[in-house]
Amino acid sequence: MSSNDAIARILHEMSQMMDILGEDSFRAAAHARAARAVESLSVDVAKLAVDKNQLRSLDGIGAKMADKIHEYVTTGAIREHGELLGRLPSGLLCLLEIQGLGPKTIRSLWQQAGVTDLASLEKAIDSGALLAIPRMGQKSIDKLKQAIAFYKSQAGGAGEGAAARRLHLGIAMPIAERVVELLASAVPGVKIAFAGSLRRGKETIGDIDILAAPRDQAEADRLTQAFTTMPGVVSVLAAGGTRASVQVGLGDGLGRWGRDPSAAAAGVQMDLKLVPPESWGAAMMYFTGSKEHNVALRERARKKGLTLNEYGLFPEDDPDRKLEPPQKRGVAAVCKADTEESVYAALGLPYLPPECRENLGELASTTPPVLIEVADIKAELHAHTTASDGRLSIIELAEEARSRGFHTIAVTDHSRSSAVAGGLSVERLLDHINAVRAAARQVTGITILAGSEVDILADGRLDYDDDILRMLDVVVASPHAALSQSPEVATARLLKAIENPFVHVLGHPTGRQINRRPGLSPDMQMLIAAAKERNVALEINTHWMRLDLRDAHARAAAAAGCLVALDSDVHDPSDFDNLRYGVMTARRGGVIASQCVNTWPADRLHAWLKSKR
DNA sequence: GCCGTTTTCGGCCCGACTGTTTTCAGTCG
């Protein structure tokens, strides 16, 4: 774990403990906000901590928080964190993961029924001790039992402290799209879309939010009916007038990444929200989030004497919130709320794409951000064939790429050290280059390049000698083994690869696999600076299992003006479909088309590749 | 504990829903 992750986790725990202990909620929230700020940093916070002013320049970090971070970096712990831990059983924290349990309830469970962890909570339920707690009736207990069962299934069985498993972006999105399609065919002509973190393109998804705008009660009823009875629904959690919640069972695996027993056993929660058509824009903003973005928008509205909710933007005529919400009192809205654009405009903001709604500075925009799009991508520089571990022949790969409108495809099979992936010996590589040249003569309408995905060995040397690399049109250098190195060793290793004059792309720079392994934690600022100087592109591997660079790293690369490569690491024709996940990650980082080599016209791209020969 | 086009104090987002209550507290997104 990087020190950023460690500090974020400690600050987050402090926030949770303060909540449970009933301390000042704004103080607790400040710790949670600081945790988020540290988490979304691309630089090692330990380096920033040398100068407290640098820490304090971060949004949400003030003098006291800077002291705490500095304390962690110099001593390896935060004293106040230990003190809080001494004031309550640590087993209480994971109870916050259980749906319906918040800090206040957990506090009374602890102080009035002696609950200290999940096991004692279950015991207290069985013994009936919970009924004695205020506001705890039989119905609440039944719901709690259900929520515990769901929590345990998500956490992979015994609920042994494992965090509830979030779904990969690439698993969740096709499910959401199928549901939208199904609802649209059940009730034609109604506006339906998914929202939430899925629409923002987060790498993992907690639940799936679907929005629909029925035009009358009959359409609303049919939508709810279709939603709660669709194939795959395991249980209906709620079905009211304006919203319904179901659990949907998942498929049983992750394709070539193997099975995911915990995800398969459980399911994903899906919520359907019904909103009036005239509120579609405000509702989409509201349910797309992020929460932090929404809070910032509302604060902005307040400063303009307005109040923003999921129904629209209204004059602030009830600052103490004594009355019913404005839309219920017939207060006239200050703008139409049927589109997101009109609501943003009324707040004096350009349209902000969902991927940048994280309250990481986007509200300072005065012009709409022009971010990279899937349609901009015209080349694939990282693809495998049957020569190593791919499923397509060279010709099949080229034809697939051509059918997707690409002008260039690079054949980059694995190098010799990746034995399990069928990595090519030097002799096989030379034959393979000839085979690629032959295919290039045979297939028209696309440029086929001979390349390699070359292993970056543990010490930073590449898996082929320079005289071999020189013969290749494209070199993608990637770490595959020794992924537990210290940050210092990993940084030196990857810098050495970037500095090799024949390398074009640094492939999946950290080697992480989401929900599987953390990968390397190199000093990303140093890699970005070196890559920029050497004209090397940092890859955003678009497979939903990797998304590496991740969003925060992409943001740092974009800010530095470093080249990036959006590559699908094709092993199977369907891998081309993953491009959109990488594009969303790039957009979350603020990447524009011109800094992504895959968007360049053929002559510019080929000239860049040749500049390293 | 943070923050400032109400700047060193006094704020700090908003509504739906649920289950518990006889008017509201807690959770969620």
XYZ file of C-alpha atoms (C1' of nucleotides) in Angstrom:
642
model
C 0.000 0.000 0.000
C 1.323 3.391 -0.911
C 1.578 5.952 1.856
C -1.230 7.897 0.138
C -3.560 4.931 0.523
C -2.399 4.347 4.091
C -2.976 7.953 5.136
C -6.321 8.125 3.349
C -7.412 4.989 5.153
C -6.388 6.305 8.562
C -8.124 9.659 8.024
C -11.211 7.855 6.794
C -11.228 5.626 9.862
C -10.848 8.658 12.099
C -13.860 10.202 10.418
C -15.904 7.035 10.925
C -14.888 6.740 14.571
C -15.800 10.381 15.236
C -19.195 9.757 13.674
C -19.857 6.714 15.824
C -18.637 8.499 18.943
C -21.024 11.334 18.139
C -18.343 14.010 17.853
C -18.775 17.146 15.793
C -20.034 15.889 12.463
C -18.356 18.700 10.537
C -15.036 17.712 12.014
C -15.646 14.117 11.014
C -16.630 15.218 7.519
C -13.454 17.283 7.269
C -11.392 14.150 7.920
C -13.314 12.233 5.263
C -12.755 15.071 2.805
C -9.043 15.155 3.564
C -8.886 11.376 3.037
C -10.389 11.844 -0.394
C -7.974 14.623 -1.221
C -4.991 12.438 -0.354
C -6.429 9.469 -2.196
C -6.864 11.348 -5.460
C -3.280 12.654 -5.428
C -0.939 11.353 -8.069
C 2.175 12.376 -6.174
C 3.500 10.648 -3.108
C 2.102 12.621 -0.204
C 5.246 11.788 1.757
C 7.188 14.015 -0.657
C 4.720 16.880 -0.328
C 4.834 16.574 3.451
C 8.396 17.895 3.491
C 6.793 21.313 3.086
C 3.560 21.788 5.016
C 2.586 24.700 2.791
C 2.419 22.327 -0.138
C 0.056 20.119 1.828
C -2.053 23.097 2.803
C -2.441 24.149 -0.796
C -4.573 21.041 -1.351
C -8.327 21.480 -1.214
C -9.653 20.249 2.113
C -6.283 20.207 3.901
C -5.698 22.919 6.449
C -3.099 23.506 9.114
C -4.197 20.742 11.473
C -4.634 18.157 8.738
C -1.196 19.022 7.371
C 0.234 18.410 10.839
C -1.423 15.001 11.020
C -0.145 13.970 7.619
C 3.311 15.196 8.515
C 3.078 13.237 11.747
C 2.271 10.054 9.835
C 5.085 10.548 7.360
C 7.674 11.137 10.082
C 6.483 8.665 12.735
C 4.430 6.105 10.808
C 1.293 6.773 12.832
C -1.146 9.479 13.884
C -1.505 9.747 17.651
C -5.126 10.901 17.521
C -6.014 7.883 15.398
C -4.695 5.615 18.158
C -6.599 7.566 20.798
C -9.841 7.181 18.901
C -9.199 3.464 18.471
C -8.871 3.246 22.242
C -12.320 4.707 22.742
C -14.400 2.179 20.826
C -14.235 -1.443 19.632
C -12.593 -1.503 16.199
C -15.047 -4.189 15.045
C -17.756 -1.539 14.935
C -16.285 0.176 11.889
C -17.110 -2.572 9.406
C -20.759 -2.408 10.523
C -20.979 0.887 8.610
C -20.772 -1.203 5.439
C -24.105 -2.811 6.245
C -27.003 -1.216 4.385
C -29.250 0.709 6.754
C -26.755 0.922 9.602
C -25.349 4.379 10.200
C -23.164 5.829 12.935
C -26.019 6.731 15.274
C -27.562 3.282 15.187
C -24.207 1.598 15.604
C -23.546 3.776 18.606
C -26.743 2.707 20.364
C -26.166 -0.934 19.402
C -22.774 -0.680 21.088
C -23.696 1.319 24.164
C -27.095 -0.219 24.845
C -26.758 -3.791 23.625
C -23.025 -4.402 23.977
C -22.473 -4.972 20.255
C -18.764 -4.792 19.405
C -18.543 -6.446 15.983
C -20.523 -8.399 13.404
C -20.572 -11.620 15.439
C -21.914 -9.961 18.572
C -24.468 -8.087 16.467
C -25.793 -11.392 15.137
C -25.894 -12.774 18.667
C -27.807 -9.742 19.877
C -30.323 -10.201 17.064
C -30.855 -13.864 17.957
C -31.271 -13.133 21.658
C -33.865 -10.443 21.032
C -31.741 -7.876 22.866
C -32.105 -5.399 20.030
C -35.835 -4.883 20.575
C -35.014 -2.964 23.743
C -33.233 -0.269 21.752
C -35.264 2.850 20.933
C -36.515 3.056 17.343
C -35.666 -0.617 16.825
C -38.774 -2.643 15.998
C -39.279 -6.082 14.521
C -39.393 -4.673 11.003
C -36.067 -2.928 11.399
C -34.529 -6.113 12.756
C -35.821 -8.169 9.844
C -34.319 -5.664 7.422
C -31.058 -5.697 9.325
C -30.907 -9.501 9.075
C -31.352 -9.287 5.300
C -28.716 -6.594 5.021
C -26.240 -8.675 7.028
C -26.833 -11.673 4.768
C -26.168 -9.518 1.706
C -23.068 -7.996 3.285
C -21.651 -11.417 4.090
C -22.275 -12.754 0.605
C -20.566 -9.715 -0.933
C -17.599 -9.901 1.369
C -16.906 -13.401 0.140
C -18.432 -15.666 2.729
C -17.670 -15.173 6.382
C -17.605 -11.412 6.333
C -14.107 -11.502 7.756
C -13.494 -7.826 7.411
C -13.361 -8.039 3.643
C -14.785 -4.885 2.148
C -17.948 -5.256 0.131
C -16.889 -6.072 -3.391
C -17.508 -3.376 -5.964
C -18.224 -4.421 -9.514
C -15.799 -3.790 -12.380
C -16.893 -1.018 -14.755
C -16.756 -3.446 -17.673
C -19.046 -5.932 -15.908
C -21.575 -3.359 -14.723
C -21.986 -1.353 -17.908
C -23.244 -4.130 -20.197
C -25.724 -5.142 -17.491
C -27.005 -1.570 -17.210
C -27.275 -1.272 -20.973
C -29.294 -4.477 -21.216
C -31.696 -3.222 -18.560
C -32.115 0.161 -20.245
C -32.828 -1.637 -23.509
C -35.319 -3.963 -21.853
C -37.214 -1.114 -20.168
C -37.213 0.887 -23.381
C -38.818 -1.961 -25.263
C -41.335 -2.531 -22.457
C -42.429 1.115 -22.447
C -41.498 2.664 -25.805
C -40.906 6.387 -26.142
C -39.901 6.984 -22.540
C -36.565 8.588 -21.710
C -34.374 6.012 -19.902
C -30.692 6.120 -18.999
C -28.246 4.920 -16.411
C -26.646 7.426 -14.060
C -24.445 7.155 -10.955
C -20.770 6.285 -10.797
C -21.268 4.078 -13.853
C -22.042 7.127 -15.967
C -19.025 8.883 -14.475
C -16.872 5.956 -15.571
C -15.479 5.050 -12.182
C -13.336 1.920 -12.301
C -15.635 0.087 -9.905
C -19.346 0.438 -9.234
C -21.273 -0.055 -5.998
C -24.757 -0.237 -7.475
C -26.457 0.590 -10.742
C -28.844 3.557 -10.971
C -31.384 3.734 -13.780
C -33.466 6.836 -14.423
C -36.707 6.920 -16.366
C -39.170 9.713 -17.123
C -42.666 8.252 -17.556
C -45.246 10.655 -18.975
C -48.164 9.335 -16.972
C -49.043 6.955 -14.168
C -49.686 4.044 -16.510
C -46.173 4.295 -17.940
C -44.747 4.552 -14.433
C -46.548 1.377 -13.392
C -45.397 -0.509 -16.471
C -41.791 0.552 -15.903
C -41.842 -0.607 -12.296
C -43.529 -3.855 -13.306
C -40.993 -4.536 -16.082
C -38.085 -3.658 -13.801
C -39.075 -5.848 -10.878
C -39.916 -8.856 -13.038
C -37.065 -8.727 -15.538
C -34.885 -11.807 -16.035
C -32.080 -12.091 -13.500
C -33.910 -10.424 -10.623
C -33.104 -12.390 -7.495
C -35.098 -10.314 -5.032
C -37.159 -7.144 -4.956
C -35.952 -4.940 -2.093
C -38.498 -2.157 -2.524
C -41.049 -0.992 -5.066
C -42.720 2.329 -4.309
C -44.320 5.022 -6.417
C -41.148 6.771 -7.569
C -38.444 4.206 -7.037
C -37.786 0.492 -6.986
C -34.761 -1.563 -5.897
C -33.861 -5.079 -6.950
C -30.943 -7.429 -6.694
C -29.780 -8.928 -9.954
C -27.728 -12.103 -10.188
C -24.525 -11.919 -12.204
C -22.934 -14.176 -14.706
C -20.477 -16.643 -13.303
C -17.143 -15.315 -14.421
C -14.788 -12.678 -15.701
C -13.978 -14.185 -19.083
C -10.292 -14.898 -19.506
C -9.646 -13.466 -16.062
C -11.290 -16.467 -14.468
C -14.118 -16.817 -12.026
C -15.122 -14.340 -9.377
C -16.972 -16.516 -6.871
C -18.011 -13.725 -4.533
C -19.535 -11.599 -7.282
C -21.168 -14.589 -8.913
C -22.692 -15.812 -5.682
C -24.202 -12.474 -4.785
C -25.420 -9.921 -7.212
C -25.627 -6.266 -7.844
C -28.261 -3.879 -6.530
C -30.104 -1.893 -9.159
C -32.302 1.098 -8.439
C -34.929 2.468 -10.787
C -35.855 6.100 -10.189
C -38.882 7.650 -11.860
C -38.728 11.390 -12.446
C -40.983 13.937 -14.209
C -39.828 14.610 -17.808
C -39.506 18.344 -17.089
C -36.987 17.531 -14.306
C -34.899 15.128 -16.383
C -31.780 17.305 -16.455
C -31.801 18.166 -12.760
C -32.513 14.535 -11.883
C -29.721 13.219 -14.121
C -27.300 15.638 -12.461
C -28.505 14.653 -9.056
C -28.296 10.892 -9.611
C -25.072 11.037 -11.606
C -23.222 12.771 -8.800
C -20.684 12.665 -7.528
C -21.995 13.553 -4.139
C -19.119 15.987 -3.727
C -19.845 17.605 -7.084
C -23.512 17.970 -6.122
C -22.655 19.551 -2.795
C -20.383 22.048 -4.529
C -23.108 22.850 -7.068
C -25.622 23.502 -4.307
C -23.229 25.742 -2.466
C -22.745 27.650 -5.700
C -26.522 27.900 -6.103
C -26.909 29.198 -2.561
C -24.369 31.942 -3.194
C -26.533 33.031 -6.096
C -29.604 33.111 -3.865
C -30.913 29.883 -5.390
C -31.611 26.389 -4.195
C -30.872 23.320 -6.306
C -32.533 19.957 -5.926
C -33.316 16.999 -8.182
C -36.416 18.771 -9.523
C -34.756 21.962 -10.640
C -33.266 25.279 -9.673
C -35.487 27.526 -7.536
C -35.261 30.907 -5.827
C -34.143 30.519 -2.228
C -37.277 31.675 -0.364
C -36.949 29.452 2.684
C -33.402 29.599 4.059
C -34.342 27.860 7.311
C -36.037 25.050 5.413
C -39.219 25.243 7.449
C -41.547 24.816 4.468
C -42.178 22.058 1.992
C -39.657 21.762 -0.867
C -40.182 24.506 -3.490
C -41.500 22.270 -6.263
C -44.270 21.074 -3.942
C -45.340 24.634 -3.143
C -45.593 25.561 -6.799
C -42.609 27.914 -6.676
C -41.602 28.870 -10.223
C -38.209 27.464 -11.217
C -35.576 29.934 -12.429
C -34.741 27.822 -15.482
C -35.927 24.821 -17.388
C -34.545 21.644 -15.862
C -35.288 19.221 -18.671
C -31.642 19.106 -19.745
C -28.410 19.155 -17.781
C -27.099 21.889 -20.060
C -29.812 24.346 -19.042
C -29.228 23.753 -15.326
C -25.463 24.177 -15.634
C -26.013 27.309 -17.703
C -28.312 28.802 -15.066
C -25.556 28.219 -12.520
C -23.147 30.094 -14.767
C -21.253 26.934 -15.717
C -20.437 25.248 -19.013
C -21.742 21.713 -19.512
C -19.496 19.444 -17.461
C -19.171 15.882 -18.771
C -20.078 13.204 -16.204
C -16.501 11.908 -15.984
C -15.214 15.152 -14.502
C -17.933 15.608 -11.878
C -15.767 14.781 -8.871
C -15.317 18.246 -7.391
C -11.649 18.172 -8.314
C -11.591 21.675 -9.742
C -14.101 21.292 -12.578
C -16.339 24.040 -11.174
C -13.647 26.572 -12.042
C -14.191 25.888 -15.768
C -15.457 28.765 -17.837
C -15.524 26.903 -21.146
C -16.816 23.373 -21.682
C -13.973 20.847 -21.401
C -13.270 19.222 -24.777
C -12.303 15.700 -23.795
C -11.187 12.742 -25.871
C -13.951 10.546 -27.331
C -14.079 6.950 -28.554
C -14.583 8.172 -32.129
C -11.218 9.980 -31.968
C -9.284 6.703 -31.674
C -7.853 5.604 -35.017
C -5.023 3.239 -34.109
C -4.293 0.312 -31.806
C -0.697 -0.064 -30.689
C -0.959 -3.044 -28.347
C -2.382 -6.324 -29.662
C -1.581 -10.031 -29.373
C -2.013 -12.824 -31.904
C -1.927 -16.609 -31.778
C 1.863 -16.285 -31.871
C 1.691 -15.630 -28.111
C -1.533 -15.626 -26.088
C -4.007 -13.949 -28.470
C -6.923 -15.646 -30.199
C -6.632 -14.006 -33.619
C -4.206 -14.539 -36.480
C -2.343 -11.501 -37.753
C -4.748 -11.160 -40.660
C -7.862 -11.639 -38.521
C -6.567 -9.011 -36.099
C -5.889 -6.551 -38.909
C -9.300 -7.078 -40.464
C -11.009 -6.619 -37.117
C -9.104 -3.368 -36.550
C -9.915 -2.169 -40.049
C -13.608 -2.910 -39.547
C -13.495 -0.640 -36.517
C -12.265 2.229 -38.647
C -8.603 2.142 -37.572
C -5.826 3.193 -39.935
C -3.077 1.361 -38.008
C -2.743 -1.832 -35.999
C 0.435 -2.897 -34.231
C 1.130 -6.576 -33.626
C 2.828 -6.692 -30.236
C 3.114 -10.234 -28.976
C 4.795 -11.030 -25.684
C 8.563 -11.250 -25.293
C 10.503 -14.310 -24.224
C 10.324 -13.877 -20.431
C 6.540 -14.073 -20.434
C 6.714 -17.842 -20.804
C 3.169 -18.580 -19.624
C 1.861 -16.136 -22.236
C 3.809 -17.868 -25.008
C 6.448 -15.138 -25.219
C 8.571 -15.194 -28.356
C 12.230 -16.212 -28.404
C 14.447 -14.017 -30.560
C 14.270 -16.612 -33.373
C 10.469 -16.768 -33.214
C 10.265 -12.985 -33.068
C 12.329 -12.657 -36.265
C 10.015 -15.136 -38.008
C 7.034 -13.282 -36.626
C 8.267 -9.972 -38.012
C 8.442 -11.598 -41.443
C 4.925 -12.963 -41.023
C 3.665 -9.475 -40.117
C 5.401 -7.974 -43.180
C 3.766 -10.647 -45.356
C 0.336 -9.957 -43.886
C 0.872 -6.235 -44.419
C 1.346 -6.868 -48.136
C -1.813 -8.977 -48.219
C -4.271 -6.800 -46.269
C -5.187 -3.425 -47.723
C -6.819 -0.432 -46.086
C -4.848 -0.574 -42.858
C -1.191 -0.300 -41.846
C 0.045 -3.378 -39.993
C 3.105 -2.713 -37.834
C 5.533 -5.242 -36.380
C 6.055 -4.675 -32.694
C 6.437 -6.349 -29.356
C 5.163 -6.017 -25.849
C 8.546 -6.331 -24.229
C 8.841 -7.299 -20.589
C 10.513 -4.799 -18.330
C 12.638 -7.124 -16.212
C 12.863 -6.596 -12.463
C 16.010 -4.484 -12.768
C 14.628 -2.308 -15.576
C 16.472 -4.004 -18.441
C 14.278 -4.939 -21.393
C 13.675 -8.502 -22.471
C 15.325 -8.079 -25.908
C 18.606 -6.383 -26.767
C 18.601 -2.975 -28.429
C 19.653 -4.380 -31.826
C 16.470 -6.463 -31.825
C 14.270 -3.604 -30.548
C 15.636 -1.400 -33.324
C 14.089 -3.737 -35.905
C 10.583 -3.289 -34.508
C 8.151 -0.564 -35.643
C 6.579 -0.328 -32.188
C 7.900 -1.211 -28.746
C 5.490 -1.343 -25.819
C 7.505 -1.942 -22.643
C 5.463 -3.365 -19.762
C 6.041 -4.770 -16.280
C 4.575 -8.279 -15.835
C 6.503 -9.814 -12.954
C 8.080 -8.579 -9.726
C 5.051 -6.403 -9.034
C 5.661 -6.225 -5.285
C 8.760 -4.079 -5.503
C 9.164 -1.062 -3.251
C 8.183 2.284 -4.780
C 11.841 3.313 -5.039
C 12.913 0.160 -6.875
C 9.828 0.269 -9.117
C 10.462 3.907 -10.003
C 14.059 3.207 -10.974
C 12.968 0.161 -12.961
C 10.320 1.990 -14.985
C 12.512 5.074 -15.496
C 15.160 2.840 -17.011
C 12.601 1.451 -19.462
C 11.404 4.940 -20.414
C 14.971 5.990 -21.044
C 15.573 3.190 -23.539
C 15.722 5.045 -26.880
C 13.682 2.389 -28.713
C 10.634 2.395 -26.411
C 7.455 4.110 -27.639
C 4.902 3.199 -25.008
C 5.109 2.290 -21.326
C 2.436 -0.424 -21.110
C 0.120 -0.754 -18.063
C 2.681 1.108 -15.946
C 1.708 -0.211 -12.505
C 0.624 -3.710 -13.476
C -2.314 -3.533 -11.113
C -5.459 -5.601 -11.537
C -8.545 -4.038 -10.042
C -9.876 -5.960 -7.013
C -7.004 -8.419 -7.491
C -3.618 -6.905 -6.822
C -2.355 -3.374 -6.224
C 0.637 -3.546 -8.568
C 3.594 -1.165 -8.380
C 3.480 2.273 -6.710
C 6.141 4.198 -8.620
C 6.654 7.939 -8.272
C 4.258 8.867 -11.032
C 5.430 12.477 -11.283
C 8.948 11.292 -12.058
C 7.694 8.821 -14.672
C 5.540 11.501 -16.274
C 8.386 13.995 -16.387
C 10.754 11.414 -17.893
C 8.170 10.226 -20.415
C 7.489 13.782 -21.477
C 11.158 14.513 -21.962
C 11.731 11.290 -23.912
C 8.565 11.607 -25.997
C 7.323 8.277 -24.633
C 3.579 7.670 -24.289
C 2.198 6.341 -21.018
C -0.450 3.725 -21.672
C -3.962 3.813 -20.355
C -4.652 0.124 -20.760
C -8.359 0.046 -21.541
C -9.195 -3.387 -20.186
C -11.636 -2.942 -17.320
C -9.559 -5.310 -15.229
C -6.565 -2.957 -15.530
C -7.460 0.675 -16.382
C -3.784 1.390 -15.845
C -2.892 4.333 -15.775
C -5.783 4.939 -13.445
C -7.796 8.174 -13.454
C -5.656 10.106 -10.971
C -2.472 9.203 -12.860
C -4.074 10.146 -16.173
C -4.966 13.500 -14.636
C -1.356 14.122 -13.680
C -0.146 13.046 -17.142
C -2.703 15.287 -18.838
C -1.775 18.243 -16.666
C 1.908 17.759 -17.490
C 1.207 17.514 -21.211
C 2.738 14.054 -21.422
C 1.774 11.778 -24.340
C -0.665 8.993 -23.545
C -1.603 5.852 -25.484
C -5.088 4.388 -25.207
C -4.586 0.728 -26.011
C -6.932 -2.217 -25.709
C -4.233 -4.869 -25.224
C -6.208 -6.987 -27.666
C -6.225 -10.732 -27.054
C -9.737 -11.375 -28.348
C -11.844 -9.420 -30.853
C -14.206 -8.335 -28.066
C -11.318 -6.560 -26.341
C -11.704 -3.728 -28.849
C -15.029 -3.031 -27.126
C -13.136 -2.145 -23.944
C -11.852 1.011 -25.565
C -14.712 3.021 -24.104
C -13.661 2.178 -20.544
C -10.185 3.494 -21.196
C -11.648 6.565 -22.851
C -13.794 7.209 -19.774
C -10.719 6.859 -17.572
C -8.838 9.289 -19.820
C -11.758 11.731 -19.669
C -11.776 11.456 -15.882
C -8.184 12.601 -16.119
C -9.019 15.490 -18.436
C -7.114 13.989 -21.389
C -7.754 15.766 -24.696
C -7.564 14.035 -28.064
C -4.372 15.683 -29.293
C -2.215 14.305 -26.492
C -3.295 10.740 -27.205
C -1.142 9.182 -29.953
C -3.970 6.851 -31.031
C -5.978 9.830 -32.298
C -3.271 11.106 -34.614
C -3.575 10.806 -38.396
C -1.510 7.967 -39.848
C 1.349 10.141 -41.127
C 1.831 11.879 -37.791
C 1.640 8.636 -35.821
C 4.071 6.838 -38.129
C 6.480 9.764 -38.050
C 6.511 9.669 -34.246
C 7.196 5.921 -34.270
C 10.039 6.353 -36.794
C 11.564 9.197 -34.791
C 12.826 6.546 -32.393
C 14.594 4.485 -35.057
C -11.663 20.954 10.868
C -11.995 23.800 6.583
C -13.029 27.991 4.310
C -13.718 33.122 2.448
C -16.940 37.894 -4.340
C -20.898 37.963 3.512
C -12.626 36.320 4.835
C -10.364 35.153 10.906
C -16.112 33.776 12.644
C -19.904 31.326 11.709
C -21.288 28.881 8.524
C -21.007 24.039 6.468
C -26.676 20.515 0.571
C -31.198 18.470 -0.226
C -35.178 15.460 -0.540
C -37.190 10.638 -0.284
C -38.038 6.994 2.326
C -38.611 4.045 6.335
C -40.038 2.770 10.674
C -40.863 4.510 14.491
C -43.441 7.640 16.453
C -47.850 10.658 17.616
C -44.060 14.892 15.045
C -39.422 12.861 13.949
C -34.708 10.551 13.717
C -31.759 8.111 10.927
C -30.031 6.578 6.529
C -29.284 6.945 1.778
C -27.779 8.730 -2.507
